[in-house]
Amino acid sequence: MTLATGIGSMPGTDFAAAMRLGLDELSLPYVPELPARGVHAGMIGRTLAVLDGLEADLQPDGWRIGVGEGADLRRARSLLAQDLDLAEELATEHEGPIKIQVTGPLTLAATVERPRGDKMLADHGARREIAQSLAEGLGAHVRDVRRRFSAADLVVQVDEPAITAVLTGGIPTASGWSRHRSVHPPEADALLRAVVEAITDAGARPVVHSCAPDVPVELLAGAGFAAISFDLGLVRPDDVWAETFEKGVDLWCGVLPSTDAGQVSQKAAVGQIETFFGRFGFTEETYSDRLVVTPTCGLAGASPQWARTVLVAAQSVASRR
């Protein structure tokens, strides 16, 4: 059976309403992120809240690893705990899969600053430190979430929107006059693999999401992710997708527009999926049980009405499979 889910972010500030929407309409509901509530509720703030052994505070330029727990990190941790309490209450009778999201180690290193300035990405030791902190904290976080949703099968989506820029040396330095050196694939593999192993060891299924046009498919599959989530309209249908699928990695296709487009064409979305898989000779019987339908990135920028429309449409497209 084909499932449907959202990427993670949702518009508005009403967590309960966003959570109920997923539970009511999606075959793979998820604990949403509502960045309109502030940076403490965004993907970076929520991920910093689960780190083990590293503290952070909020500076004018963004989050920075620091000494001691700052007030902003306390707020992020408190908000995450409140959201999980409410999600647990709302999903108490939910059976089947449910998803949470976390920022991956490469994007985290490219976003968060070191204590003395510039990104964690600038230093090999800092990259390793934040990845290890994430892996250790995420293991405990996953076990806590599994306890809360004891009847559900937990999926953990690792968001890596900056991974392609990290691998190709596209992240600007603090001055803006140059770029950070690229992270080579062997190191990237080690950082990702630590997070994947933490997720699987805690009893959940690891999935990776990247909304970049040039998704590093081989790297992500090699690191051990069970599925890759991507924007179908951005990627090239290269053979690596077919090879990865044949090796057992599932594909999550972003095919519904995340921003208000007036109307949603479910027929067009179905056609996109069929064309993509058909190019490799895969029939519907081959991929229907290994496909998840999603909107594209950026649902937080839509209206609440559009978010509902597009999630309902994603489920309708999935139900056609």
Coordinates of C-alpha atoms in Angstrom, one line a residue:
M1 CA 0.0 0.0 0.0
T2 CA 1.3 3.4 -0.9
L3 CA 1.4 5.9 2.0
A4 CA 1.2 9.7 2.1
T5 CA 2.9 12.1 4.5
G6 CA 4.1 15.7 4.9
I7 CA 7.8 16.8 4.9
G8 CA 7.7 18.3 8.4
S9 CA 6.9 22.0 8.6
M10 CA 3.3 23.3 8.7
P11 CA 1.9 26.9 8.6
G12 CA 0.4 28.6 11.6
T13 CA 1.0 28.3 15.3
D14 CA -1.7 25.8 16.4
F15 CA 0.3 22.6 17.0
A16 CA -2.8 20.6 18.1
A17 CA -4.7 21.5 14.9
A18 CA -1.7 20.6 12.7
M19 CA -1.2 17.3 14.5
R20 CA -4.9 16.4 14.2
L21 CA -4.8 17.1 10.5
G22 CA -2.0 14.5 10.0
L23 CA -3.7 12.0 12.1
D24 CA -7.1 12.4 10.4
E25 CA -5.9 12.7 6.8
L26 CA -2.6 10.9 6.3
S27 CA -1.7 7.2 6.3
L28 CA 1.7 8.3 7.7
P29 CA 1.0 11.1 10.1
Y30 CA 3.9 13.1 11.6
V31 CA 4.8 15.3 14.5
P32 CA 4.8 18.7 12.8
E33 CA 7.2 21.6 13.0
L34 CA 5.6 25.1 13.2
P35 CA 8.4 27.6 12.6
A36 CA 5.9 30.5 12.7
R37 CA 6.1 30.1 16.5
G38 CA 9.7 31.3 16.4
V39 CA 13.2 29.9 15.8
H40 CA 12.8 27.7 18.9
A41 CA 10.2 25.7 17.0
G42 CA 12.0 25.5 13.7
M43 CA 14.1 22.5 12.5
I44 CA 17.4 23.8 13.8
G45 CA 16.0 24.8 17.2
R46 CA 14.2 21.5 17.7
T47 CA 17.3 19.5 16.7
L48 CA 19.6 21.4 19.1
A49 CA 17.1 20.6 21.8
V50 CA 17.9 16.9 21.5
L51 CA 21.7 17.2 21.4
D52 CA 23.7 15.4 24.1
G53 CA 26.6 17.1 25.7
L54 CA 26.5 20.3 23.7
E55 CA 24.6 23.5 24.6
A56 CA 23.7 26.4 22.4
D57 CA 22.4 29.9 22.5
L58 CA 20.8 32.3 20.0
Q59 CA 22.8 35.1 18.6
P60 CA 21.8 37.8 16.1
D61 CA 23.2 35.7 13.3
G62 CA 21.6 32.5 14.5
W63 CA 22.3 29.6 16.8
R64 CA 25.8 29.2 18.3
I65 CA 27.3 26.3 20.3
G66 CA 28.1 27.8 23.7
V67 CA 29.0 27.1 27.2
G68 CA 26.0 26.3 29.4
E69 CA 22.3 26.1 28.5
G70 CA 21.1 29.4 27.3
A71 CA 17.5 30.7 27.8
D72 CA 16.7 30.1 24.1
L73 CA 17.8 26.5 24.2
R74 CA 15.7 26.0 27.4
R75 CA 12.7 27.4 25.5
A76 CA 13.3 25.1 22.5
R77 CA 13.6 22.0 24.8
S78 CA 10.5 23.1 26.7
L79 CA 8.5 23.6 23.6
L80 CA 9.5 20.3 22.1
A81 CA 8.5 18.5 25.4
Q82 CA 5.2 20.2 25.4
D83 CA 4.6 19.3 21.7
L84 CA 5.4 15.7 22.4
D85 CA 3.1 15.6 25.4
L86 CA 0.3 16.9 23.3
A87 CA 1.1 14.6 20.3
E88 CA 1.1 11.6 22.7
E89 CA -2.3 12.6 24.0
L90 CA -3.8 13.1 20.5
A91 CA -2.2 9.9 19.0
T92 CA -2.9 7.6 22.0
E93 CA -4.9 5.2 19.9
H94 CA -2.9 5.5 16.7
E95 CA -1.6 2.3 15.2
G96 CA 0.7 2.0 12.2
P97 CA 3.6 4.3 11.2
I98 CA 4.2 7.8 12.6
K99 CA 7.1 10.1 11.8
I100 CA 9.3 12.7 13.5
Q101 CA 11.9 14.9 11.9
V102 CA 15.4 16.0 12.8
T103 CA 18.1 18.1 11.1
G104 CA 21.0 16.0 9.8
P105 CA 24.6 16.4 10.9
L106 CA 25.8 18.1 7.7
T107 CA 23.1 20.7 7.5
L108 CA 23.4 21.3 11.2
A109 CA 27.2 21.9 10.9
A110 CA 26.5 24.2 8.0
T111 CA 24.0 26.2 10.0
V112 CA 25.2 26.4 13.6
E113 CA 28.2 28.5 14.7
R114 CA 31.2 27.5 16.8
P115 CA 31.8 29.3 20.1
R116 CA 34.5 31.5 18.5
G117 CA 32.5 32.2 15.3
D118 CA 31.9 30.9 11.9
K119 CA 30.1 27.6 11.2
M120 CA 30.8 24.2 12.8
L121 CA 31.4 23.2 9.2
A122 CA 34.7 25.0 9.2
D123 CA 36.5 22.6 11.5
H124 CA 36.8 18.8 11.1
G125 CA 36.7 18.2 14.9
A126 CA 33.7 20.4 15.3
R127 CA 31.8 18.5 12.5
R128 CA 32.6 15.2 14.2
E129 CA 31.6 16.6 17.7
I130 CA 28.2 17.9 16.6
A131 CA 27.5 14.6 14.7
Q132 CA 28.4 12.5 17.7
S133 CA 26.3 14.8 20.0
L134 CA 23.3 14.4 17.6
A135 CA 23.7 10.7 17.4
E136 CA 23.8 10.2 21.1
G137 CA 21.0 12.6 21.9
L138 CA 18.8 11.3 19.0
G139 CA 19.1 7.7 20.3
A140 CA 17.6 8.8 23.6
H141 CA 15.0 11.0 21.9
V142 CA 13.8 8.1 19.6
R143 CA 13.5 5.8 22.6
D144 CA 11.4 8.4 24.4
V145 CA 9.1 8.9 21.3
R146 CA 8.7 5.2 20.8
R147 CA 7.6 4.9 24.5
R148 CA 5.0 7.7 23.9
F149 CA 3.7 6.0 20.7
S150 CA 3.9 2.5 21.9
A151 CA 1.5 1.1 19.3
A152 CA 3.1 2.8 16.4
D153 CA 6.0 2.1 14.1
L154 CA 8.4 5.1 14.3
V155 CA 10.0 6.6 11.3
V156 CA 12.7 9.2 11.8
Q157 CA 13.3 11.6 8.9
V158 CA 16.7 13.2 8.8
D159 CA 16.5 16.5 6.9
E160 CA 19.6 17.4 4.9
P161 CA 18.6 20.4 2.7
A162 CA 22.2 21.7 2.7
I163 CA 24.0 18.4 1.9
T164 CA 24.7 19.1 -1.7
A165 CA 26.2 22.6 -0.9
V166 CA 28.3 21.0 1.9
L167 CA 29.7 18.3 -0.5
T168 CA 30.5 20.8 -3.3
G169 CA 31.9 23.6 -1.2
G170 CA 28.9 25.9 -1.6
I171 CA 28.4 27.1 2.0
P172 CA 29.7 30.7 2.4
T173 CA 32.0 31.7 5.3
A174 CA 31.0 34.3 7.9
S175 CA 32.6 37.1 5.9
G176 CA 30.7 36.1 2.8
W177 CA 33.9 36.5 0.7
S178 CA 34.7 32.8 0.4
R179 CA 33.3 29.4 0.8
H180 CA 33.9 26.6 3.2
R181 CA 35.9 23.7 1.9
S182 CA 33.9 20.8 0.7
V183 CA 33.3 17.8 2.9
H184 CA 34.6 14.7 1.2
P185 CA 32.2 11.7 0.8
P186 CA 34.0 9.3 3.2
E187 CA 33.7 11.8 6.0
A188 CA 30.1 12.7 5.1
D189 CA 29.4 8.9 5.1
A190 CA 30.8 8.5 8.6
L191 CA 28.8 11.5 10.0
L192 CA 25.6 10.3 8.4
R193 CA 26.2 6.6 9.4
A194 CA 26.5 7.5 13.0
V195 CA 23.1 9.1 13.0
V196 CA 21.5 6.2 11.0
E197 CA 22.9 3.7 13.5
A198 CA 21.6 5.6 16.4
I199 CA 18.1 5.6 14.9
T200 CA 18.1 1.9 14.0
D201 CA 19.6 0.9 17.3
A202 CA 16.8 2.7 19.1
G203 CA 14.2 0.7 17.1
A204 CA 13.1 3.2 14.4
R205 CA 13.3 3.4 10.6
P206 CA 15.7 6.0 9.2
V207 CA 14.7 8.1 6.2
V208 CA 16.6 11.0 4.7
H209 CA 15.0 14.1 3.0
S210 CA 16.8 16.4 0.6
C211 CA 15.1 19.1 -1.5
A212 CA 18.2 19.8 -3.6
P213 CA 18.3 19.2 -7.3
D214 CA 21.4 17.1 -7.1
V215 CA 20.6 14.6 -4.4
P216 CA 23.7 12.5 -3.5
V217 CA 21.8 9.3 -3.9
E218 CA 24.7 6.8 -3.7
L219 CA 26.1 8.5 -0.5
L220 CA 22.7 8.5 1.2
A221 CA 21.9 4.9 0.3
G222 CA 25.4 3.8 1.3
A223 CA 25.0 5.4 4.7
G224 CA 22.1 3.0 5.5
F225 CA 19.0 5.1 5.0
A226 CA 15.9 2.9 4.3
A227 CA 14.3 5.5 2.1
I228 CA 15.2 8.8 0.3
S229 CA 12.6 11.6 0.2
F230 CA 13.1 14.2 -2.6
D231 CA 11.3 16.7 -4.9
L232 CA 10.4 14.8 -8.0
G233 CA 10.2 17.9 -10.1
L234 CA 13.8 18.9 -9.4
V235 CA 15.8 15.7 -9.9
R236 CA 17.1 14.2 -13.1
P237 CA 15.9 10.6 -13.7
D238 CA 19.4 9.2 -13.7
D239 CA 20.1 5.4 -13.5
V240 CA 21.4 5.8 -9.9
W241 CA 17.8 6.1 -8.8
A242 CA 16.8 2.8 -10.3
E243 CA 20.0 1.1 -9.0
T244 CA 19.3 2.4 -5.5
F245 CA 15.6 1.3 -5.6
E246 CA 16.7 -2.2 -6.8
K247 CA 19.0 -2.4 -3.8
G248 CA 16.0 -2.0 -1.4
V249 CA 16.0 1.7 -0.7
D250 CA 12.4 3.1 -0.9
L251 CA 11.6 6.4 -2.7
W252 CA 9.4 9.2 -1.3
C253 CA 8.3 11.4 -4.1
G254 CA 7.4 15.1 -3.5
V255 CA 4.8 15.8 -6.2
L256 CA 2.2 18.2 -4.8
P257 CA 2.9 21.9 -4.7
S258 CA 3.6 23.2 -1.2
T259 CA 2.7 26.8 -1.9
D260 CA -0.8 28.0 -3.0
A261 CA -1.2 27.2 -6.6
G262 CA -4.9 27.7 -7.0
Q263 CA -5.7 24.1 -7.5
V264 CA -4.0 20.7 -7.2
S265 CA -3.9 18.3 -10.1
Q266 CA -3.9 14.8 -8.7
K267 CA -3.9 13.4 -12.3
A268 CA -0.6 15.3 -13.0
A269 CA 0.9 14.1 -9.8
V270 CA 0.1 10.5 -10.7
G271 CA 1.5 11.0 -14.1
Q272 CA 4.8 12.3 -12.7
I273 CA 5.2 9.3 -10.5
E274 CA 4.3 6.8 -13.4
T275 CA 6.7 8.6 -15.8
F276 CA 9.6 8.5 -13.3
F277 CA 9.3 4.9 -12.4
G278 CA 8.3 3.9 -15.9
R279 CA 11.5 5.4 -17.3
F280 CA 13.3 2.6 -15.5
G281 CA 10.9 -0.1 -16.5
F282 CA 9.3 -0.4 -13.1
T283 CA 5.6 -1.3 -13.0
E284 CA 3.1 -0.1 -10.4
E285 CA 3.1 -3.5 -8.9
T286 CA 6.9 -3.1 -8.4
Y287 CA 6.8 0.2 -6.6
S288 CA 3.4 0.8 -5.1
D289 CA 4.3 -0.7 -1.7
R290 CA 7.6 1.1 -1.5
L291 CA 6.4 4.6 -2.5
V292 CA 5.4 7.4 -0.2
V293 CA 3.7 10.5 -1.7
T294 CA 4.5 13.9 -0.2
P295 CA 4.2 17.6 -1.0
T296 CA 7.3 19.4 -2.0
C297 CA 9.3 21.5 0.5
G298 CA 8.1 24.7 2.1
L299 CA 4.6 23.9 3.4
A300 CA 5.2 26.3 6.3
G301 CA 4.9 29.1 3.8
A302 CA 1.4 28.1 2.6
S303 CA -1.9 29.1 4.1
P304 CA -3.5 26.7 6.5
Q305 CA -6.2 26.0 4.0
W306 CA -3.7 25.1 1.3
A307 CA -1.8 22.9 3.7
R308 CA -5.0 20.9 4.3
T309 CA -5.8 20.8 0.6
V310 CA -2.4 19.5 -0.5
L311 CA -2.1 16.9 2.3
V312 CA -5.5 15.5 1.5
A313 CA -4.5 15.5 -2.2
A314 CA -1.3 13.6 -1.3
Q315 CA -3.4 10.9 0.4
S316 CA -5.8 10.7 -2.5
V317 CA -2.8 10.2 -4.9
A318 CA -1.4 7.5 -2.6
S319 CA -4.8 5.8 -2.4
R320 CA -4.9 5.5 -6.2
R321 CA -1.8 3.2 -6.2

